[in-house]
Amino acid sequence: MRTRANVWIPDEPHLRVLLEEAADTLRRLPRAMAKPRLSSWPTVVRESMPLIAADTADGRGRLAPPTPGAIDRMDAVLFWLLVCDLEARRLVWARACCIPWRRLEDQDGRSHMTLRKVVNRGLDQIRRHLRANPSQLHGFRPRAEIG
């Protein structure tokens, strides 16, 4: 999507892809590289590190390290989470980490429809923030150019 100033803003599906890529990049980071970055990441991301590490320690072998470009995009996307309210931030990040709706329902106690509304609210908050701060999209490309 382009705004009046012809600045590209990711649509909702593309924003989800960027968040999932950030979670995957975080999963692929060597521990030594992730450790110094932890203090600047949102709390919800820091708290998910043990879960992400457990996912990669299941005997399937070592994941390939992320590219420098993927790490740069991850850093930018993680800071976008800070514009969400805490409830939305937690759920947006959980979905980026591919946690199933059923598991989130069990942990949260609300229906998946309610949780989807919270996630959509968080994604809208991020998109509004990006529309107001297009400089934070430097280096990101529209979906047709990804790949």
Short mmCIF file of N, CA and C in Angstrom, two decimals:
data_model
loop_
_atom_site.label_atom_id
_atom_site.label_comp_id
_atom_site.label_asym_id
_atom_site.label_seq_id
_atom_site.Cartn_x
_atom_site.Cartn_y
_atom_site.Cartn_z
N MET A 1 0.84 -1.18 0.00
CA MET A 1 0.00 0.00 0.00
C MET A 1 0.88 1.24 0.00
N ARG A 2 0.47 2.24 -0.76
CA ARG A 2 1.22 3.50 -0.81
C ARG A 2 0.35 4.62 -0.23
N THR A 3 0.99 5.54 0.49
CA THR A 3 0.26 6.67 1.07
C THR A 3 0.28 7.83 0.09
N ARG A 4 -0.30 8.95 0.49
CA ARG A 4 -0.32 10.13 -0.38
C ARG A 4 1.07 10.57 -0.79
N ALA A 5 2.02 10.45 0.11
CA ALA A 5 3.40 10.87 -0.19
C ALA A 5 4.14 9.78 -0.97
N ASN A 6 3.40 8.77 -1.46
CA ASN A 6 3.96 7.66 -2.23
C ASN A 6 4.99 6.86 -1.45
N VAL A 7 4.76 6.74 -0.14
CA VAL A 7 5.62 5.93 0.72
C VAL A 7 4.93 4.59 0.91
N TRP A 8 5.67 3.51 0.70
CA TRP A 8 5.10 2.18 0.84
C TRP A 8 4.91 1.83 2.31
N ILE A 9 3.72 1.38 2.67
CA ILE A 9 3.40 0.89 4.02
C ILE A 9 2.95 -0.57 3.85
N PRO A 10 3.51 -1.50 4.64
CA PRO A 10 3.11 -2.90 4.47
C PRO A 10 1.64 -3.12 4.80
N ASP A 11 0.97 -3.93 3.98
CA ASP A 11 -0.41 -4.31 4.30
C ASP A 11 -0.35 -5.36 5.40
N GLU A 12 -1.53 -5.75 5.92
CA GLU A 12 -1.55 -6.66 7.06
C GLU A 12 -0.86 -8.00 6.80
N PRO A 13 -1.13 -8.66 5.66
CA PRO A 13 -0.43 -9.94 5.43
C PRO A 13 1.10 -9.77 5.34
N HIS A 14 1.55 -8.68 4.72
CA HIS A 14 2.99 -8.47 4.62
C HIS A 14 3.59 -8.16 5.98
N LEU A 15 2.86 -7.41 6.80
CA LEU A 15 3.33 -7.12 8.15
C LEU A 15 3.47 -8.42 8.95
N ARG A 16 2.53 -9.33 8.79
CA ARG A 16 2.62 -10.63 9.47
C ARG A 16 3.86 -11.40 9.00
N VAL A 17 4.14 -11.35 7.70
CA VAL A 17 5.33 -12.03 7.15
C VAL A 17 6.59 -11.43 7.76
N LEU A 18 6.65 -10.11 7.88
CA LEU A 18 7.82 -9.46 8.45
C LEU A 18 8.01 -9.85 9.92
N LEU A 19 6.91 -9.93 10.66
CA LEU A 19 6.99 -10.34 12.07
C LEU A 19 7.43 -11.80 12.19
N GLU A 20 6.91 -12.67 11.33
CA GLU A 20 7.32 -14.08 11.36
C GLU A 20 8.78 -14.23 10.97
N GLU A 21 9.23 -13.42 10.01
CA GLU A 21 10.65 -13.45 9.64
C GLU A 21 11.52 -13.03 10.82
N ALA A 22 11.07 -12.01 11.57
CA ALA A 22 11.83 -11.56 12.74
C ALA A 22 11.93 -12.67 13.78
N ALA A 23 10.83 -13.38 14.01
CA ALA A 23 10.85 -14.49 14.97
C ALA A 23 11.78 -15.60 14.49
N ASP A 24 11.74 -15.91 13.20
CA ASP A 24 12.61 -16.94 12.64
C ASP A 24 14.08 -16.51 12.73
N THR A 25 14.35 -15.24 12.46
CA THR A 25 15.72 -14.73 12.55
C THR A 25 16.22 -14.83 13.98
N LEU A 26 15.38 -14.48 14.93
CA LEU A 26 15.76 -14.57 16.34
C LEU A 26 16.07 -16.02 16.71
N ARG A 27 15.29 -16.95 16.20
CA ARG A 27 15.50 -18.37 16.46
C ARG A 27 16.85 -18.83 15.90
N ARG A 28 17.29 -18.24 14.80
CA ARG A 28 18.52 -18.64 14.13
C ARG A 28 19.77 -17.95 14.67
N LEU A 29 19.59 -16.90 15.45
CA LEU A 29 20.76 -16.17 15.97
C LEU A 29 21.57 -17.05 16.91
N PRO A 30 22.89 -17.07 16.74
CA PRO A 30 23.72 -17.77 17.74
C PRO A 30 23.55 -17.08 19.09
N ARG A 31 23.57 -17.85 20.15
CA ARG A 31 23.37 -17.28 21.50
C ARG A 31 24.32 -16.13 21.80
N ALA A 32 25.58 -16.25 21.39
CA ALA A 32 26.56 -15.20 21.67
C ALA A 32 26.16 -13.89 21.00
N MET A 33 25.49 -13.97 19.87
CA MET A 33 25.08 -12.76 19.16
C MET A 33 23.80 -12.18 19.75
N ALA A 34 22.91 -13.02 20.23
CA ALA A 34 21.63 -12.56 20.77
C ALA A 34 21.80 -11.90 22.13
N LYS A 35 22.73 -12.37 22.93
CA LYS A 35 22.87 -11.91 24.31
C LYS A 35 23.05 -10.39 24.43
N PRO A 36 24.01 -9.76 23.72
CA PRO A 36 24.17 -8.31 23.89
C PRO A 36 22.97 -7.51 23.42
N ARG A 37 22.18 -8.03 22.54
CA ARG A 37 21.03 -7.31 22.00
C ARG A 37 19.82 -7.36 22.93
N LEU A 38 19.80 -8.32 23.84
CA LEU A 38 18.61 -8.56 24.66
C LEU A 38 18.10 -7.33 25.39
N SER A 39 18.98 -6.51 25.94
CA SER A 39 18.54 -5.41 26.79
C SER A 39 17.72 -4.38 26.02
N SER A 40 17.90 -4.27 24.73
CA SER A 40 17.16 -3.27 23.97
C SER A 40 15.87 -3.81 23.36
N TRP A 41 15.64 -5.10 23.45
CA TRP A 41 14.44 -5.69 22.86
C TRP A 41 13.26 -5.57 23.81
N PRO A 42 12.03 -5.57 23.27
CA PRO A 42 10.84 -5.54 24.14
C PRO A 42 10.84 -6.73 25.10
N THR A 43 10.28 -6.54 26.27
CA THR A 43 10.24 -7.57 27.31
C THR A 43 9.63 -8.87 26.79
N VAL A 44 8.56 -8.76 26.02
CA VAL A 44 7.90 -9.97 25.53
C VAL A 44 8.84 -10.80 24.66
N VAL A 45 9.74 -10.16 23.95
CA VAL A 45 10.71 -10.88 23.12
C VAL A 45 11.76 -11.54 24.01
N ARG A 46 12.26 -10.79 24.99
CA ARG A 46 13.28 -11.36 25.90
C ARG A 46 12.72 -12.58 26.63
N GLU A 47 11.46 -12.50 27.06
CA GLU A 47 10.86 -13.61 27.79
C GLU A 47 10.61 -14.83 26.92
N SER A 48 10.51 -14.63 25.61
CA SER A 48 10.27 -15.77 24.72
C SER A 48 11.55 -16.48 24.31
N MET A 49 12.71 -15.95 24.65
CA MET A 49 13.98 -16.55 24.24
C MET A 49 14.11 -18.01 24.68
N PRO A 50 13.80 -18.39 25.93
CA PRO A 50 13.92 -19.80 26.30
C PRO A 50 13.01 -20.72 25.47
N LEU A 51 11.81 -20.24 25.14
CA LEU A 51 10.90 -21.04 24.32
C LEU A 51 11.44 -21.21 22.91
N ILE A 52 11.99 -20.15 22.37
CA ILE A 52 12.56 -20.22 21.03
C ILE A 52 13.76 -21.14 21.02
N ALA A 53 14.60 -21.06 22.05
CA ALA A 53 15.77 -21.94 22.14
C ALA A 53 15.33 -23.39 22.26
N ALA A 54 14.25 -23.65 23.00
CA ALA A 54 13.76 -25.03 23.15
C ALA A 54 13.28 -25.58 21.82
N ASP A 55 12.69 -24.73 20.98
CA ASP A 55 12.24 -25.17 19.66
C ASP A 55 13.38 -25.65 18.79
N THR A 56 14.55 -25.04 18.95
CA THR A 56 15.69 -25.41 18.09
C THR A 56 16.51 -26.53 18.69
N ALA A 57 16.23 -26.93 19.92
CA ALA A 57 17.02 -27.97 20.57
C ALA A 57 16.30 -29.32 20.54
N ASP A 58 15.52 -29.55 19.51
CA ASP A 58 14.74 -30.79 19.47
C ASP A 58 15.40 -31.89 18.67
N GLY A 59 16.68 -31.76 18.39
CA GLY A 59 17.41 -32.82 17.73
C GLY A 59 17.37 -32.78 16.21
N ARG A 60 16.79 -31.74 15.63
CA ARG A 60 16.72 -31.68 14.18
C ARG A 60 17.98 -31.06 13.57
N GLY A 61 18.95 -30.79 14.37
CA GLY A 61 20.17 -30.18 13.85
C GLY A 61 20.17 -28.69 14.05
N ARG A 62 21.25 -28.11 13.64
CA ARG A 62 21.44 -26.68 13.83
C ARG A 62 20.82 -25.89 12.68
N LEU A 63 20.19 -24.78 13.00
CA LEU A 63 19.61 -23.93 11.98
C LEU A 63 20.70 -23.09 11.33
N ALA A 64 20.53 -22.77 10.07
CA ALA A 64 21.49 -21.91 9.38
C ALA A 64 21.44 -20.52 10.00
N PRO A 65 22.58 -19.85 10.12
CA PRO A 65 22.57 -18.50 10.71
C PRO A 65 21.84 -17.52 9.79
N PRO A 66 21.24 -16.48 10.37
CA PRO A 66 20.53 -15.49 9.55
C PRO A 66 21.51 -14.60 8.78
N THR A 67 21.03 -14.01 7.72
CA THR A 67 21.86 -13.08 6.95
C THR A 67 21.93 -11.74 7.70
N PRO A 68 22.94 -10.93 7.41
CA PRO A 68 23.00 -9.60 8.04
C PRO A 68 21.75 -8.76 7.75
N GLY A 69 21.22 -8.86 6.53
CA GLY A 69 20.00 -8.12 6.20
C GLY A 69 18.82 -8.57 7.03
N ALA A 70 18.72 -9.87 7.27
CA ALA A 70 17.62 -10.40 8.10
C ALA A 70 17.75 -9.90 9.53
N ILE A 71 18.98 -9.80 10.04
CA ILE A 71 19.19 -9.30 11.40
C ILE A 71 18.80 -7.83 11.49
N ASP A 72 19.16 -7.04 10.49
CA ASP A 72 18.77 -5.62 10.48
C ASP A 72 17.25 -5.47 10.45
N ARG A 73 16.59 -6.26 9.61
CA ARG A 73 15.12 -6.20 9.54
C ARG A 73 14.50 -6.64 10.87
N MET A 74 15.08 -7.67 11.49
CA MET A 74 14.57 -8.15 12.78
C MET A 74 14.65 -7.03 13.82
N ASP A 75 15.79 -6.36 13.90
CA ASP A 75 15.94 -5.27 14.87
C ASP A 75 14.87 -4.20 14.67
N ALA A 76 14.62 -3.82 13.43
CA ALA A 76 13.62 -2.80 13.15
C ALA A 76 12.22 -3.29 13.53
N VAL A 77 11.89 -4.51 13.14
CA VAL A 77 10.55 -5.06 13.40
C VAL A 77 10.30 -5.22 14.90
N LEU A 78 11.31 -5.64 15.66
CA LEU A 78 11.13 -5.80 17.10
C LEU A 78 10.79 -4.47 17.76
N PHE A 79 11.36 -3.38 17.28
CA PHE A 79 11.04 -2.08 17.86
C PHE A 79 9.63 -1.63 17.47
N TRP A 80 9.12 -2.11 16.36
CA TRP A 80 7.74 -1.78 16.00
C TRP A 80 6.78 -2.34 17.04
N LEU A 81 7.14 -3.44 17.67
CA LEU A 81 6.26 -4.03 18.69
C LEU A 81 6.01 -3.07 19.85
N LEU A 82 6.94 -2.17 20.11
CA LEU A 82 6.81 -1.26 21.25
C LEU A 82 5.65 -0.28 21.09
N VAL A 83 5.15 -0.08 19.88
CA VAL A 83 4.03 0.84 19.70
C VAL A 83 2.70 0.19 20.07
N CYS A 84 2.68 -1.13 20.20
CA CYS A 84 1.45 -1.85 20.59
C CYS A 84 1.27 -1.75 22.10
N ASP A 85 0.01 -1.77 22.53
CA ASP A 85 -0.22 -1.88 23.97
C ASP A 85 0.26 -3.27 24.40
N LEU A 86 0.51 -3.44 25.69
CA LEU A 86 1.15 -4.66 26.20
C LEU A 86 0.38 -5.93 25.82
N GLU A 87 -0.94 -5.89 25.94
CA GLU A 87 -1.76 -7.06 25.61
C GLU A 87 -1.58 -7.44 24.13
N ALA A 88 -1.68 -6.45 23.26
CA ALA A 88 -1.54 -6.71 21.82
C ALA A 88 -0.12 -7.14 21.49
N ARG A 89 0.86 -6.52 22.11
CA ARG A 89 2.27 -6.86 21.85
C ARG A 89 2.53 -8.33 22.14
N ARG A 90 2.03 -8.79 23.27
CA ARG A 90 2.24 -10.19 23.67
C ARG A 90 1.62 -11.14 22.65
N LEU A 91 0.41 -10.84 22.21
CA LEU A 91 -0.28 -11.73 21.28
C LEU A 91 0.27 -11.62 19.85
N VAL A 92 0.62 -10.42 19.42
CA VAL A 92 1.22 -10.26 18.08
C VAL A 92 2.52 -11.05 18.01
N TRP A 93 3.34 -10.95 19.06
CA TRP A 93 4.61 -11.68 19.05
C TRP A 93 4.37 -13.20 19.13
N ALA A 94 3.40 -13.62 19.92
CA ALA A 94 3.10 -15.06 20.01
C ALA A 94 2.69 -15.61 18.64
N ARG A 95 1.88 -14.87 17.92
CA ARG A 95 1.47 -15.32 16.58
C ARG A 95 2.65 -15.27 15.61
N ALA A 96 3.54 -14.30 15.76
CA ALA A 96 4.74 -14.25 14.91
C ALA A 96 5.61 -15.48 15.16
N CYS A 97 5.58 -15.98 16.39
CA CYS A 97 6.34 -17.19 16.75
C CYS A 97 5.56 -18.46 16.40
N CYS A 98 4.44 -18.31 15.70
CA CYS A 98 3.60 -19.43 15.22
C CYS A 98 2.98 -20.25 16.35
N ILE A 99 2.69 -19.60 17.47
CA ILE A 99 1.98 -20.30 18.55
C ILE A 99 0.52 -20.43 18.12
N PRO A 100 -0.02 -21.65 18.14
CA PRO A 100 -1.40 -21.87 17.65
C PRO A 100 -2.44 -21.14 18.50
N TRP A 101 -3.55 -20.77 17.83
CA TRP A 101 -4.63 -20.09 18.52
C TRP A 101 -5.13 -20.91 19.71
N ARG A 102 -5.22 -22.22 19.54
CA ARG A 102 -5.74 -23.08 20.62
C ARG A 102 -4.88 -22.95 21.88
N ARG A 103 -3.58 -22.95 21.71
CA ARG A 103 -2.67 -22.82 22.86
C ARG A 103 -2.83 -21.45 23.51
N LEU A 104 -3.00 -20.42 22.68
CA LEU A 104 -3.20 -19.07 23.22
C LEU A 104 -4.53 -18.98 23.97
N GLU A 105 -5.57 -19.65 23.44
CA GLU A 105 -6.86 -19.69 24.14
C GLU A 105 -6.71 -20.32 25.51
N ASP A 106 -5.98 -21.43 25.57
CA ASP A 106 -5.78 -22.13 26.84
C ASP A 106 -5.02 -21.27 27.84
N GLN A 107 -4.01 -20.55 27.37
CA GLN A 107 -3.19 -19.72 28.26
C GLN A 107 -3.91 -18.46 28.69
N ASP A 108 -4.70 -17.88 27.78
CA ASP A 108 -5.31 -16.58 28.01
C ASP A 108 -6.72 -16.67 28.58
N GLY A 109 -7.44 -17.74 28.23
CA GLY A 109 -8.80 -17.90 28.73
C GLY A 109 -9.87 -17.21 27.90
N ARG A 110 -9.49 -16.62 26.77
CA ARG A 110 -10.46 -15.97 25.89
C ARG A 110 -10.56 -16.74 24.58
N SER A 111 -11.62 -16.50 23.84
CA SER A 111 -11.84 -17.20 22.57
C SER A 111 -10.85 -16.72 21.51
N HIS A 112 -10.67 -17.55 20.48
CA HIS A 112 -9.75 -17.17 19.41
C HIS A 112 -10.26 -15.93 18.68
N MET A 113 -11.56 -15.72 18.62
CA MET A 113 -12.09 -14.53 17.95
C MET A 113 -11.70 -13.26 18.72
N THR A 114 -11.78 -13.31 20.02
CA THR A 114 -11.35 -12.16 20.83
C THR A 114 -9.86 -11.94 20.68
N LEU A 115 -9.09 -13.02 20.72
CA LEU A 115 -7.64 -12.90 20.57
C LEU A 115 -7.27 -12.35 19.19
N ARG A 116 -8.00 -12.76 18.16
CA ARG A 116 -7.74 -12.25 16.81
C ARG A 116 -7.99 -10.74 16.76
N LYS A 117 -9.02 -10.28 17.45
CA LYS A 117 -9.31 -8.84 17.48
C LYS A 117 -8.15 -8.08 18.13
N VAL A 118 -7.59 -8.65 19.20
CA VAL A 118 -6.46 -8.01 19.88
C VAL A 118 -5.25 -7.98 18.95
N VAL A 119 -4.98 -9.08 18.26
CA VAL A 119 -3.85 -9.13 17.32
C VAL A 119 -4.06 -8.12 16.21
N ASN A 120 -5.26 -8.06 15.65
CA ASN A 120 -5.53 -7.10 14.58
C ASN A 120 -5.38 -5.66 15.07
N ARG A 121 -5.79 -5.40 16.32
CA ARG A 121 -5.61 -4.07 16.89
C ARG A 121 -4.13 -3.73 16.97
N GLY A 122 -3.31 -4.69 17.40
CA GLY A 122 -1.87 -4.47 17.48
C GLY A 122 -1.25 -4.21 16.12
N LEU A 123 -1.67 -4.98 15.11
CA LEU A 123 -1.16 -4.77 13.75
C LEU A 123 -1.57 -3.40 13.23
N ASP A 124 -2.79 -2.98 13.55
CA ASP A 124 -3.24 -1.64 13.15
C ASP A 124 -2.41 -0.56 13.83
N GLN A 125 -2.07 -0.75 15.10
CA GLN A 125 -1.24 0.22 15.81
C GLN A 125 0.13 0.34 15.13
N ILE A 126 0.70 -0.78 14.73
CA ILE A 126 2.00 -0.76 14.05
C ILE A 126 1.87 -0.05 12.71
N ARG A 127 0.84 -0.35 11.95
CA ARG A 127 0.67 0.29 10.64
C ARG A 127 0.46 1.79 10.77
N ARG A 128 -0.32 2.23 11.77
CA ARG A 128 -0.50 3.67 11.99
C ARG A 128 0.83 4.32 12.33
N HIS A 129 1.62 3.65 13.16
CA HIS A 129 2.93 4.17 13.54
C HIS A 129 3.84 4.30 12.32
N LEU A 130 3.83 3.28 11.47
CA LEU A 130 4.68 3.31 10.27
C LEU A 130 4.22 4.38 9.29
N ARG A 131 2.91 4.58 9.21
CA ARG A 131 2.39 5.63 8.34
C ARG A 131 2.86 7.01 8.83
N ALA A 132 2.93 7.18 10.15
CA ALA A 132 3.36 8.45 10.73
C ALA A 132 4.88 8.59 10.73
N ASN A 133 5.60 7.48 10.65
CA ASN A 133 7.07 7.48 10.70
C ASN A 133 7.64 6.64 9.55
N PRO A 134 7.46 7.08 8.31
CA PRO A 134 7.88 6.27 7.17
C PRO A 134 9.38 6.02 7.11
N SER A 135 10.17 6.81 7.81
CA SER A 135 11.63 6.59 7.79
C SER A 135 11.99 5.24 8.42
N GLN A 136 11.10 4.68 9.24
CA GLN A 136 11.37 3.38 9.86
C GLN A 136 11.20 2.22 8.89
N LEU A 137 10.78 2.54 7.67
CA LEU A 137 10.63 1.50 6.64
C LEU A 137 11.82 1.46 5.69
N HIS A 138 12.86 2.22 6.00
CA HIS A 138 14.04 2.23 5.12
C HIS A 138 14.61 0.81 5.01
N GLY A 139 14.79 0.34 3.80
CA GLY A 139 15.34 -1.00 3.59
C GLY A 139 14.30 -2.08 3.42
N PHE A 140 13.02 -1.76 3.66
CA PHE A 140 11.95 -2.74 3.47
C PHE A 140 11.38 -2.55 2.07
N ARG A 141 10.94 -3.67 1.48
CA ARG A 141 10.41 -3.63 0.11
C ARG A 141 9.00 -4.19 0.07
N PRO A 142 8.22 -3.74 -0.91
CA PRO A 142 6.88 -4.31 -1.07
C PRO A 142 6.95 -5.81 -1.33
N ARG A 143 5.88 -6.50 -1.04
CA ARG A 143 5.80 -7.96 -1.15
C ARG A 143 6.23 -8.47 -2.52
N ALA A 144 5.86 -7.81 -3.60
CA ALA A 144 6.20 -8.29 -4.94
C ALA A 144 7.71 -8.38 -5.13
N GLU A 145 8.46 -7.61 -4.35
CA GLU A 145 9.92 -7.60 -4.48
C GLU A 145 10.59 -8.55 -3.50
N ILE A 146 9.83 -9.16 -2.61
CA ILE A 146 10.43 -10.08 -1.64
C ILE A 146 10.65 -11.42 -2.31
N GLY A 147 11.78 -12.02 -1.98
CA GLY A 147 11.98 -13.36 -2.49
C GLY A 147 13.26 -13.49 -3.12
#
